[in-house]
XYZ file of C-alpha atoms in Angstrom:
512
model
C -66.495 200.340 92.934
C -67.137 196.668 91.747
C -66.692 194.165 94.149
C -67.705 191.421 91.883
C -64.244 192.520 89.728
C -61.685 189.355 90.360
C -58.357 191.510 90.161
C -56.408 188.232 91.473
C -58.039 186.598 87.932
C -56.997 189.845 85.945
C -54.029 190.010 87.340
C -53.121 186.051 86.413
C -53.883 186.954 82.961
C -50.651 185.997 80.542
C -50.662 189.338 77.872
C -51.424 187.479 74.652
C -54.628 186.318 76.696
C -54.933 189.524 78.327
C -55.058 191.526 75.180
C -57.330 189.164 73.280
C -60.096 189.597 75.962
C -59.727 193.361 75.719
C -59.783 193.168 72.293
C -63.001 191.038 71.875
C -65.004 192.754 74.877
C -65.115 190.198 76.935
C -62.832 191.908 80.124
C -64.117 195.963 80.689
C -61.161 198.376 79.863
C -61.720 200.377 83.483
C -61.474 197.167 85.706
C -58.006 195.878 83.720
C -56.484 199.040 84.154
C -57.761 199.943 87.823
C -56.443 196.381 88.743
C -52.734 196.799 87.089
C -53.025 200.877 88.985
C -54.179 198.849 92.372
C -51.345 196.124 92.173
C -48.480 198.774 90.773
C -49.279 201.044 93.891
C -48.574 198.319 96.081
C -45.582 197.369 94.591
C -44.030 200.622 94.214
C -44.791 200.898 98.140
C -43.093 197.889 98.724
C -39.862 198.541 96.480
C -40.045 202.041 95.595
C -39.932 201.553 91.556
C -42.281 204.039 90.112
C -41.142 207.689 89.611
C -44.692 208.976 88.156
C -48.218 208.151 87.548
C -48.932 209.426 84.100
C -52.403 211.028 84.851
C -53.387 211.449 81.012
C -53.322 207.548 81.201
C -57.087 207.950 82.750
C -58.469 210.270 79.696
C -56.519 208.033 77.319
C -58.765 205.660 78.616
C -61.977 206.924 78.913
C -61.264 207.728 75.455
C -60.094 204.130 74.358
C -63.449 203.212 75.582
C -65.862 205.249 72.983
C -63.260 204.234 70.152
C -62.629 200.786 68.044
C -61.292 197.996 69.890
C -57.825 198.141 67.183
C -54.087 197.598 67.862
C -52.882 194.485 69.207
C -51.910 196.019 72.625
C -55.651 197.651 72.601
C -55.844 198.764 76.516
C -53.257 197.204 77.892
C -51.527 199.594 80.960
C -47.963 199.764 79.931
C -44.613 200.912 82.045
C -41.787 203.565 80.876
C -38.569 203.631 81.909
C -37.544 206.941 83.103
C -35.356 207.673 80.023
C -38.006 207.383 77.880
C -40.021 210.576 76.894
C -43.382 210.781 77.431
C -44.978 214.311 76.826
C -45.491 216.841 79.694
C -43.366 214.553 81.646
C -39.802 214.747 83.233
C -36.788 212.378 81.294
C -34.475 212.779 85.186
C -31.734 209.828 84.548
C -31.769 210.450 88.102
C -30.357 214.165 88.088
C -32.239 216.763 89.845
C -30.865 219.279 87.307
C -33.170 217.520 84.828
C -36.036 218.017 86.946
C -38.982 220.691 85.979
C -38.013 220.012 82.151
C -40.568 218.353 80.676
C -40.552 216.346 77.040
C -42.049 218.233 74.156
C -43.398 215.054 72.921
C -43.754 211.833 73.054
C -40.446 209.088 72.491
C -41.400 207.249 68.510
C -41.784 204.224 70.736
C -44.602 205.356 72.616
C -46.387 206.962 70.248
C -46.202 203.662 68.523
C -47.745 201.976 71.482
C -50.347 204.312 71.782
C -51.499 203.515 68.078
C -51.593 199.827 69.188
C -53.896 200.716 71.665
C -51.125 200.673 74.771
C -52.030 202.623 78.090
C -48.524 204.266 79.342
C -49.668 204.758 83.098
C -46.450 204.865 84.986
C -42.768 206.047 84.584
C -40.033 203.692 86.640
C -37.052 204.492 88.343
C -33.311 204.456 87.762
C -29.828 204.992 88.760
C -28.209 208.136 88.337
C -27.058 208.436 84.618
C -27.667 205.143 83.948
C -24.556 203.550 83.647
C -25.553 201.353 86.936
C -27.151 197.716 87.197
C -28.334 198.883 90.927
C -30.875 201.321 90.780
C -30.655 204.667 92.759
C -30.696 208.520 92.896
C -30.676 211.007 94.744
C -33.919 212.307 93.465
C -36.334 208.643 94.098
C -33.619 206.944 96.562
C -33.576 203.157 96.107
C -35.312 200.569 94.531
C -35.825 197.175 96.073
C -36.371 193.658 94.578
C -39.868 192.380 94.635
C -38.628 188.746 95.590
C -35.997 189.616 98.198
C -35.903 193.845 99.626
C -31.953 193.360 100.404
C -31.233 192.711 96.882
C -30.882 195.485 94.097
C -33.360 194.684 91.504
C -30.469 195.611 88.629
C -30.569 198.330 86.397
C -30.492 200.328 84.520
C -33.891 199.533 84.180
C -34.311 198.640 87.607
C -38.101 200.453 87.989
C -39.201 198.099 85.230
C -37.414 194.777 86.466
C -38.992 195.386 90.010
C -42.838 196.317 88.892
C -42.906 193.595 86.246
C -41.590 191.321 88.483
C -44.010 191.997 91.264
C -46.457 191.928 88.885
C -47.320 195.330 89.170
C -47.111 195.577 85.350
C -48.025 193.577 82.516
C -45.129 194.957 80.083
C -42.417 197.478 80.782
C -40.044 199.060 78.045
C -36.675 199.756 79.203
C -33.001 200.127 77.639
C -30.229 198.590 77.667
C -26.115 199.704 76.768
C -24.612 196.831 78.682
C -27.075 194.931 79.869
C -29.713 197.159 81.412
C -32.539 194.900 80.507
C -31.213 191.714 81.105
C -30.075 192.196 85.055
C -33.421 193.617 85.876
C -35.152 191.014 83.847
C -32.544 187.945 85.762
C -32.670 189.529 88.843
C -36.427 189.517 89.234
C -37.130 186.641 87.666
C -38.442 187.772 84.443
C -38.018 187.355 80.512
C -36.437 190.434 78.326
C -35.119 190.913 75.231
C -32.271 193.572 73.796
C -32.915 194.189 70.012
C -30.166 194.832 67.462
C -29.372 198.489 68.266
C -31.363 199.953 65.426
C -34.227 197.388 64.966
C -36.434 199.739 67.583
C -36.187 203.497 67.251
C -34.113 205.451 70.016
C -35.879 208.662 69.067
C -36.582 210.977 72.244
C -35.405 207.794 74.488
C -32.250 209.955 76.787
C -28.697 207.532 76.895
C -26.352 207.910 79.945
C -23.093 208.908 77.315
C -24.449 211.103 74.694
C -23.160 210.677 71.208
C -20.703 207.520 71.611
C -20.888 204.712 69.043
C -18.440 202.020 70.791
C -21.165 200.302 72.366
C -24.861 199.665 70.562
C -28.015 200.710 72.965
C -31.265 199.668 72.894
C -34.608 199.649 73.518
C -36.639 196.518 74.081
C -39.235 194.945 76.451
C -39.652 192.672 79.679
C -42.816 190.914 80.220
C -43.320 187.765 82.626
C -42.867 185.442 79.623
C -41.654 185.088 75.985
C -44.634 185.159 74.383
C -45.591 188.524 75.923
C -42.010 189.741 74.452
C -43.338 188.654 71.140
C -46.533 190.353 71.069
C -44.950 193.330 72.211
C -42.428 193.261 69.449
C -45.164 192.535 66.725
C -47.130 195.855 67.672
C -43.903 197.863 67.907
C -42.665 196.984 64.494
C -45.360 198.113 62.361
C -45.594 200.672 59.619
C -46.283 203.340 62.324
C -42.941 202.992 63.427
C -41.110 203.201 60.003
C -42.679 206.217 58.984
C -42.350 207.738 62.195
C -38.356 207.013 62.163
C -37.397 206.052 58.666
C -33.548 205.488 60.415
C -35.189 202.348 61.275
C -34.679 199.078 58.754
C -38.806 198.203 57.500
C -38.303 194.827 58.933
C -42.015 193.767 60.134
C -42.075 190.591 62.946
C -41.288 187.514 60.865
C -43.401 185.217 62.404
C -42.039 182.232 60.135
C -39.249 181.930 62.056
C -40.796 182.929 65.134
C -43.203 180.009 64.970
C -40.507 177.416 63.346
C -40.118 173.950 65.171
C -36.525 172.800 63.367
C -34.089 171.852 65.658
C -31.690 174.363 66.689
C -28.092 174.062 66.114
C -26.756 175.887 69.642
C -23.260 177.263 70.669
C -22.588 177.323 74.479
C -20.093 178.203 77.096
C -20.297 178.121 80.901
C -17.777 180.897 81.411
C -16.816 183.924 80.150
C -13.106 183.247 81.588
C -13.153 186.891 83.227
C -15.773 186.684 85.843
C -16.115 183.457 87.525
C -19.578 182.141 87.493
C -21.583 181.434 90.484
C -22.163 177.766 91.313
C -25.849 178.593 90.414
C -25.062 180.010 87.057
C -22.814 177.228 85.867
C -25.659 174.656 86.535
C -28.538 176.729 84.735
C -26.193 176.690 81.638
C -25.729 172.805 82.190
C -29.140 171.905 82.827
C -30.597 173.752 80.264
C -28.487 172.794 77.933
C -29.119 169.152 78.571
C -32.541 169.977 78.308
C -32.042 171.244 74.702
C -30.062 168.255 73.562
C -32.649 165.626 74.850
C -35.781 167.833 72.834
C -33.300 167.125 69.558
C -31.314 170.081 69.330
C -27.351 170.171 68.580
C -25.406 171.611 71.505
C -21.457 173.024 69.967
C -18.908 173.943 72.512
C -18.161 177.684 71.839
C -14.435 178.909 72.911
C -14.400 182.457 74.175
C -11.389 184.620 74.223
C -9.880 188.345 75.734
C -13.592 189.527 77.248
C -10.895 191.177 79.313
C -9.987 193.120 76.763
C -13.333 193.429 74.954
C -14.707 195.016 78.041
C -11.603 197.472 79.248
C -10.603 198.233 75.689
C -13.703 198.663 73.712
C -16.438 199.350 75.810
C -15.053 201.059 78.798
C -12.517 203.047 76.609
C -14.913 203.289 73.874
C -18.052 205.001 76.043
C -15.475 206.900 77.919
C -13.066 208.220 75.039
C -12.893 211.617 76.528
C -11.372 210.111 79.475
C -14.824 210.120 81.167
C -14.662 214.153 81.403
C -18.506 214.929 79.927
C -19.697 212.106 81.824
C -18.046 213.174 85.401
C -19.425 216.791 84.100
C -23.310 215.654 84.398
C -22.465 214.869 88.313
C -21.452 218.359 89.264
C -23.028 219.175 92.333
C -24.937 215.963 92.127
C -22.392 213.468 93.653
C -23.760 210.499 95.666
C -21.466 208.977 97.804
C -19.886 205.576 97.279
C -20.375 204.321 93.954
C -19.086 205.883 91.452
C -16.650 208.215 93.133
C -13.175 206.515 92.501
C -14.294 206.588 88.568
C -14.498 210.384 88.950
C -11.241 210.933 90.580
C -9.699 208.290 88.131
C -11.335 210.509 85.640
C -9.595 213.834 86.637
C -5.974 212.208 87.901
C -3.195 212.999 85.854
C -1.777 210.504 83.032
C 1.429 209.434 85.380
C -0.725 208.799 88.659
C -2.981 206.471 86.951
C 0.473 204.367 85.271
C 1.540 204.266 89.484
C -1.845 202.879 90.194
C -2.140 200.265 87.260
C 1.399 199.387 88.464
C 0.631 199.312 92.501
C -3.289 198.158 92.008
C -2.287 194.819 89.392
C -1.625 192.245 91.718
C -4.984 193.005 93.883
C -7.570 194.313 91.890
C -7.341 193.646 88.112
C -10.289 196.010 87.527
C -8.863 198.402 88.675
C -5.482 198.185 87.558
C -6.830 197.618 83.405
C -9.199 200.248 84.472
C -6.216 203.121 84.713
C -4.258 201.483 82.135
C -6.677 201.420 79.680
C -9.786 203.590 80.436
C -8.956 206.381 82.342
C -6.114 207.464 79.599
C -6.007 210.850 78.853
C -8.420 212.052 75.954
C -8.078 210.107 72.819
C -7.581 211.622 69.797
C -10.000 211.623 66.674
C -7.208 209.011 65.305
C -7.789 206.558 68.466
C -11.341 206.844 68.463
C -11.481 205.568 64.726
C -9.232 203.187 64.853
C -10.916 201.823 68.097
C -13.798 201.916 66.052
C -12.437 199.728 63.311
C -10.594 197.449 65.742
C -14.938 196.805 67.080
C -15.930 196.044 63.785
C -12.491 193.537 63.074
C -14.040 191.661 66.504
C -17.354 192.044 65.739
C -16.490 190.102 61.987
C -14.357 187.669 63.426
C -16.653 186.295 66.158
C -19.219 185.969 63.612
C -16.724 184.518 61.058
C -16.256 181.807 64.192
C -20.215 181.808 65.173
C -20.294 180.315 60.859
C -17.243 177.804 61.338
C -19.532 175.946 63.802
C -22.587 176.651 61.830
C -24.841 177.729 64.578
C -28.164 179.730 64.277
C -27.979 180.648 68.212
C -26.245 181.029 71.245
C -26.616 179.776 74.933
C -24.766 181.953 77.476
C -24.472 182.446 81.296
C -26.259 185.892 82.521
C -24.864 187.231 85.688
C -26.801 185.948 88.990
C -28.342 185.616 91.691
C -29.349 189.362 92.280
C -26.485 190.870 94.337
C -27.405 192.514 97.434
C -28.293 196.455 97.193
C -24.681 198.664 97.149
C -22.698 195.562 95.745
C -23.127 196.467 92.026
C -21.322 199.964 92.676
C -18.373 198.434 93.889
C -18.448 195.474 90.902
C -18.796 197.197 87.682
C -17.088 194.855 85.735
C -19.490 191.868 86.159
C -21.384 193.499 83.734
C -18.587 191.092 81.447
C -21.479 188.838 80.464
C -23.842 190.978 79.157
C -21.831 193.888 77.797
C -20.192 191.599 75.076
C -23.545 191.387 73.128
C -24.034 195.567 73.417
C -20.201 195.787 72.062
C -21.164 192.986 69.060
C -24.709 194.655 69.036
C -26.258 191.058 68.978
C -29.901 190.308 70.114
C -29.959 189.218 73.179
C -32.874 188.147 75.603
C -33.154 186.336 79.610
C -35.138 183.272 80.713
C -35.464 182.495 84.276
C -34.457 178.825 84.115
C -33.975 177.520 88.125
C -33.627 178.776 91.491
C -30.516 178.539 93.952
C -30.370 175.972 95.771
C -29.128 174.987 99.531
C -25.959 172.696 97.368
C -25.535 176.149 95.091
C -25.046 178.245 98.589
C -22.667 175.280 100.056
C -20.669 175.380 96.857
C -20.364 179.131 96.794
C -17.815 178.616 99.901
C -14.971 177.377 97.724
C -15.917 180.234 95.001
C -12.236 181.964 94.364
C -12.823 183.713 91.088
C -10.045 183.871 88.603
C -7.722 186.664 90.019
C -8.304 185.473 93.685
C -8.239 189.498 94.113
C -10.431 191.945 96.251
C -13.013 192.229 93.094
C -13.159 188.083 93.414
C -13.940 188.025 96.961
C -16.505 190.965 96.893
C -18.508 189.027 93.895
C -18.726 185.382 96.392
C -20.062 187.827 99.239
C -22.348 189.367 97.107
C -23.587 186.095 96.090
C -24.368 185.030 99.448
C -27.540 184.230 101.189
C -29.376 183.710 97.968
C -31.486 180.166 98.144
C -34.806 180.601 96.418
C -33.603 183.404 93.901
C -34.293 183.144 90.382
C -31.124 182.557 87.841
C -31.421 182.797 84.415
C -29.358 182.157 81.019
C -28.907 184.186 77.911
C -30.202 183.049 74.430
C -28.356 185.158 71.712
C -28.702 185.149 68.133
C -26.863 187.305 65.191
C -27.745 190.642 64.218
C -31.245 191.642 62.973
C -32.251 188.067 64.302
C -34.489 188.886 67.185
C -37.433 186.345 65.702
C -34.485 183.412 66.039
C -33.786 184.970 69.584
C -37.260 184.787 70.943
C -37.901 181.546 69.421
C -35.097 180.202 71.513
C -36.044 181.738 74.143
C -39.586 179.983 74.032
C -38.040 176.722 73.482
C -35.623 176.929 76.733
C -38.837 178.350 78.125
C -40.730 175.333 77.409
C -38.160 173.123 78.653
């Protein structure tokens, strides 16, 4: 209806930009939204990310129009997880049983965004339950990623990571319980950030394992940069989201430490000791970090230790302390083949089956063999489950208690990549190792696209053996194959209730 519109120019738009043209009248509220609808179409075509168009998105518009120009997201189009409620609207996590149930109301974080002026207009796919980093169901199918269709665009919040990343959105919320924003965000060569658990509210947001308090969830954003991040976490932590949950801490955006230039005293590691990293991932951890050291900052050699056991013991064991039964209950009649079948039957075998496994499965698969020693025990008891509890909080204490030894204010880390290709991350569950740390710490925790893969990272890859030189080892170098040109990131970490610190790393590896 208006040729002279430039979507290409709309559509180049950074959000802090963006929003401050909206805001001051100088870009029409119809033609940013009908070029974000044109572009998201496309891309969901392309990749099959978006579950729903939210059709009230249109009135909430027309209505935007007549009213103040307020909020500091005022008319920007915003994507929604699936897993997030939006009123009138389905919440699937990829079951068809959850179909035909719409929310009651809106989730507190998008009611928040709606009083900063936000547009929801689309809701964004997922893997069944959640507890994936591919993204597929039996209700959508699969999603692709933007940059590369044989590669899964991770996941959970897989929707998200492939519309933002085809730039078929501006800003997406998502969640994350072991990394759920952070391999979407890596994999499509985004930014995202993973709040403290509670800093955000969870209110009317759906989790894959109801009730469990191992591992810390959360809600947080992915945007094409770290600025974006910032605005979005300005508008979201605002009065309207302390009344509306008063579970979460009255902490507004500190933007003195947000906007601080004092060098940076930063912990690294290249390795996680459990999963090998790829050749690509080892140099985006070098690189940046002799980026960081020649802009001034301190760079301290961090040591970790028994992510082994911090992922078997404490997450797995901790999000699956029924022995996975009320989990494998959700997939009745729902199964999809392949991915996460041997769980199930792990699930239901009996105690001395899974001791013959452990016993058989140790010398080839590791994962496999902790997995039935450890997770798949029968049900713990109420005495387990608290002292597993305590035993998380001992760690959690002592890896801060060693974060203060070195006096650091924040943390460089590997993040899992390239993308894998689509069907590897069923069949690799534990690679999650590098993200899942921060959800069992419940550290904030955000991804910066630093470099590409290269034609040396792909010739290198050849001698990549892994540590265990087992099945799982070999199955990670395959999936890591054939990637030249994809995006790899790093993590920036800081401590709890430090997300300001976080993002201000983030900007300054950004920068760099």
């Amino acid at each position: 209806q208006h040729p002279s519109v430039s979507v290409v120019s709309i559509l180049s738009l950074p959000l802090p930009e963006l929003s401050r043209k909206l805001r001051d009248g100088s870009l029409p509220l119809d033609h940013v939204f009908y070029a974000y609808v044109g572009k998201a179409l496309q891309i969901a075509t392309e990749t099959n990310c978006i579950t729903e168009f939210l059709q009230e998105s249109e009135t909430q518009l027309r209505r935007a129009k007549l009213m103040e120009r307020q909020g500091l997201l005022y008319g920007v189009p915003v994507s929604i997880k699936d897993s997030i409620d939006c009123q009138g609207h389905d919440s699937t996590l990829g079951f068809i049983k959850n179909l035909n149930k719409p929310a009651a109301e809106d989730s507190v974080v998008v009611q928040v965004l709606k009083r900063q002026g936000a547009i929801p207009f689309v809701k964004t796919n997922v893997p069944q339950s959640l507890i994936s980093y591919d993204c597929k169901n039996l209700i959508f199918g699969q999603t692709r990623n933007p940059l590369l269709y044989t590669r899964t665009p991770g996941g959970s919040s897989g929707g998200e990571g492939a519309l933002v990343g085809g730039g078929g959105s501006i800003l997406g919320i998502g969640t994350d319980v072991g990394g759920s924003l952070r391999f979407p965000a890596a994999f499509c060569g985004i930014c995202a950030i993973k709040p403290t658990g509670k800093r955000l509210s969870k209110r009317g947001i759906m989790a894959g394992v109801v009730g469990q308090k191992a591992v810390a969830a959360a809600v947080g954003p992915l945007a094409k940069d770290v600025e974006s991040l910032a605005l979005c976490l300005r508008a979201l932590l605002s009065e309207d989201m302390f009344s509306l949950d008063s579970t979460v801490p009255p902490l507004p955006f500190n933007e003195e430490v947000y906007s601080s230039t004092k060098p940076l005293r930063i912990g690294y590691y290249e390795t996680d000791l459990f999963t090998m990293p790829s050749p690509a991932m080892r140099r985006a951890v070098r690189e940046t970090k002799q980026l960081l050291e020649e802009a001034g900052h301190t760079l301290v050699p961090f040591e970790l230790t028994n992510v082994d056991y911090v992922i078997f013991n404490y997450c797995v064991r901790g999000m699956f302390a029924d022995g996975g039964s009320s989990f494998a209950r959700k997939f009745k009649g729902e199964m999809e083949k392949g991915g996460s079948g041997l769980f199930f039957w792990l699930a239901q075998a009996p105690h001395w089956l899974k001791t013959l496994l452990s016993w058989i499965s140790k010398p080839f698969v590791r994962s496999i063999s902790s997995w039935c020693r450890q997770s798949c025990l029968p049900l713990l008891t109420v005495d387990e489950v608290w002292s597993l509890h305590h035993e998380i909080e001992d760690f959690c204490h002592q890896f801060i208690a060693q974060w203060k030894k070195l006096n650091l204010d924040v943390m460089l880390c590997p993040m899992l990549g390239p993308a894998l290709g689509i069907g590897y991350p069923a069949k690799l569950s534990v690679a999650v190792s590098y993200t899942m740390l921060y959800n069992a710490l419940d550290f904030p925790a955000g991804v910066v696209p630093v470099t590409l893969v290269t034609d040396e990272d792909e010739e290198q890859l050849k001698d990549y053996k892994g540590y265990y030189q087992d099945w799982w080892d070999r199955t990670l170098a395959k999936a890591f194959r054939g990637s030249v040109g994809m995006p790899v990131a790093v993590q920036c970490v800081a401590l709890p209730w430090q997300e300001e610190l976080c993002l201000r790393f983030m900007k300054e590896v950004e920068t760099l």
